[in-house]
Amino acid sequence: MIIGWLRLFAFALVGLTIVYFIVGIYSRSVRREKLEKQWAEQGLGGDRDAFVEEGMNAYEHGLKKRLLWLIYIIPMVVFVTIVAVINWQ
């Protein structure tokens, strides 16, 4: 019985990893596009690529990037809770 739960857990991790990478790539592309539009609308002088890279560095260390870890945390907490409740009763 425990082998089935472990197999489900392993497949869930693989699926969540795929989702994490897809959402991460999408989030980065949306942020990059937003920075490019901001540079064009404000008519900022200087190098556009440097402005975008500076903004992307800020994104990499920001809260939105860290919130992507919730893709792993929330389903795993739910999974462990369900397993505990099922085995407890």
C-alpha positions as MATLAB code, in Angstrom:
seq = 'MIIGWLRLFAFALVGLTIVYFIVGIYSRSVRREKLEKQWAEQGLGGDRDAFVEEGMNAYEHGLKKRLLWLIYIIPMVVFVTIVAVINWQ';
ca = [
       0.000    0.000    0.000;
       2.785    2.422    0.855;
       4.424    1.755   -2.529;
       1.330    3.153   -4.253;
       1.496    6.343   -2.194;
       5.200    6.734   -2.950;
       4.604    6.220   -6.652;
       1.837    8.830   -6.604;
       4.140   11.200   -4.716;
       6.926   10.708   -7.286;
       4.612   11.342  -10.239;
       3.208   14.404   -8.487;
       6.718   15.788   -8.028;
       7.483   15.280  -11.706;
       4.229   16.968  -12.702;
       4.749   19.850  -10.294;
       8.286   20.357  -11.572;
       6.998   20.651  -15.121;
       4.329   23.131  -14.002;
       6.922   25.102  -11.994;
       9.209   25.514  -15.006;
       6.382   26.461  -17.363;
       4.952   29.048  -14.955;
       8.467   30.365  -14.248;
       9.214   30.839  -17.942;
       5.847   32.511  -18.494;
       6.303   34.800  -15.493;
       9.775   35.873  -16.650;
       8.515   36.620  -20.165;
       5.620   38.711  -18.850;
       7.983   40.671  -16.579;
      10.466   41.242  -19.417;
       7.690   42.481  -21.703;
       6.427   44.803  -18.989;
       9.905   46.284  -18.535;
      10.302   46.788  -22.290;
       6.950   48.581  -22.471;
       7.864   50.713  -19.458;
      11.131   51.749  -21.100;
       9.330   52.662  -24.361;
       6.469   54.574  -22.693;
       8.651   56.615  -20.376;
      11.140   57.417  -23.123;
      14.062   56.635  -20.884;
      17.490   57.400  -22.222;
      20.338   54.981  -22.160;
      20.613   51.349  -23.062;
      17.293   49.496  -23.212;
      18.898   46.091  -22.675;
      20.693   47.314  -19.544;
      17.405   48.659  -18.152;
      15.630   45.365  -18.834;
      18.462   43.278  -17.345;
      18.513   45.443  -14.208;
      14.768   44.948  -13.847;
      15.092   41.202  -14.380;
      17.801   41.010  -11.709;
      15.424   42.762   -9.319;
      12.697   40.275  -10.314;
      14.975   37.291   -9.622;
      15.426   38.440   -6.016;
      11.859   39.620   -5.503;
       8.759   38.227   -3.851;
       7.006   37.089   -7.042;
       9.843   34.718   -7.885;
       9.728   33.240   -4.378;
       5.962   32.781   -4.521;
       6.441   30.291   -7.337;
       7.580   27.804   -4.682;
       3.932   27.645   -3.590;
       3.432   25.453   -6.670;
       5.277   22.754   -4.701;
       4.277   23.634   -1.148;
       0.474   23.803   -1.360;
      -0.115   20.490   -3.189;
       2.403   18.669   -0.980;
       0.765   19.946    2.213;
      -2.622   18.841    0.878;
      -1.172   15.445   -0.126;
       0.416   14.825    3.282;
      -2.774   15.951    5.043;
      -4.919   13.580    2.984;
      -2.541   10.670    3.582;
      -2.494   11.396    7.322;
      -6.295   11.632    7.549;
      -6.817    8.451    5.540;
      -4.315    6.460    7.600;
      -5.527    7.858   10.906;
      -9.089    6.635   10.446;
];
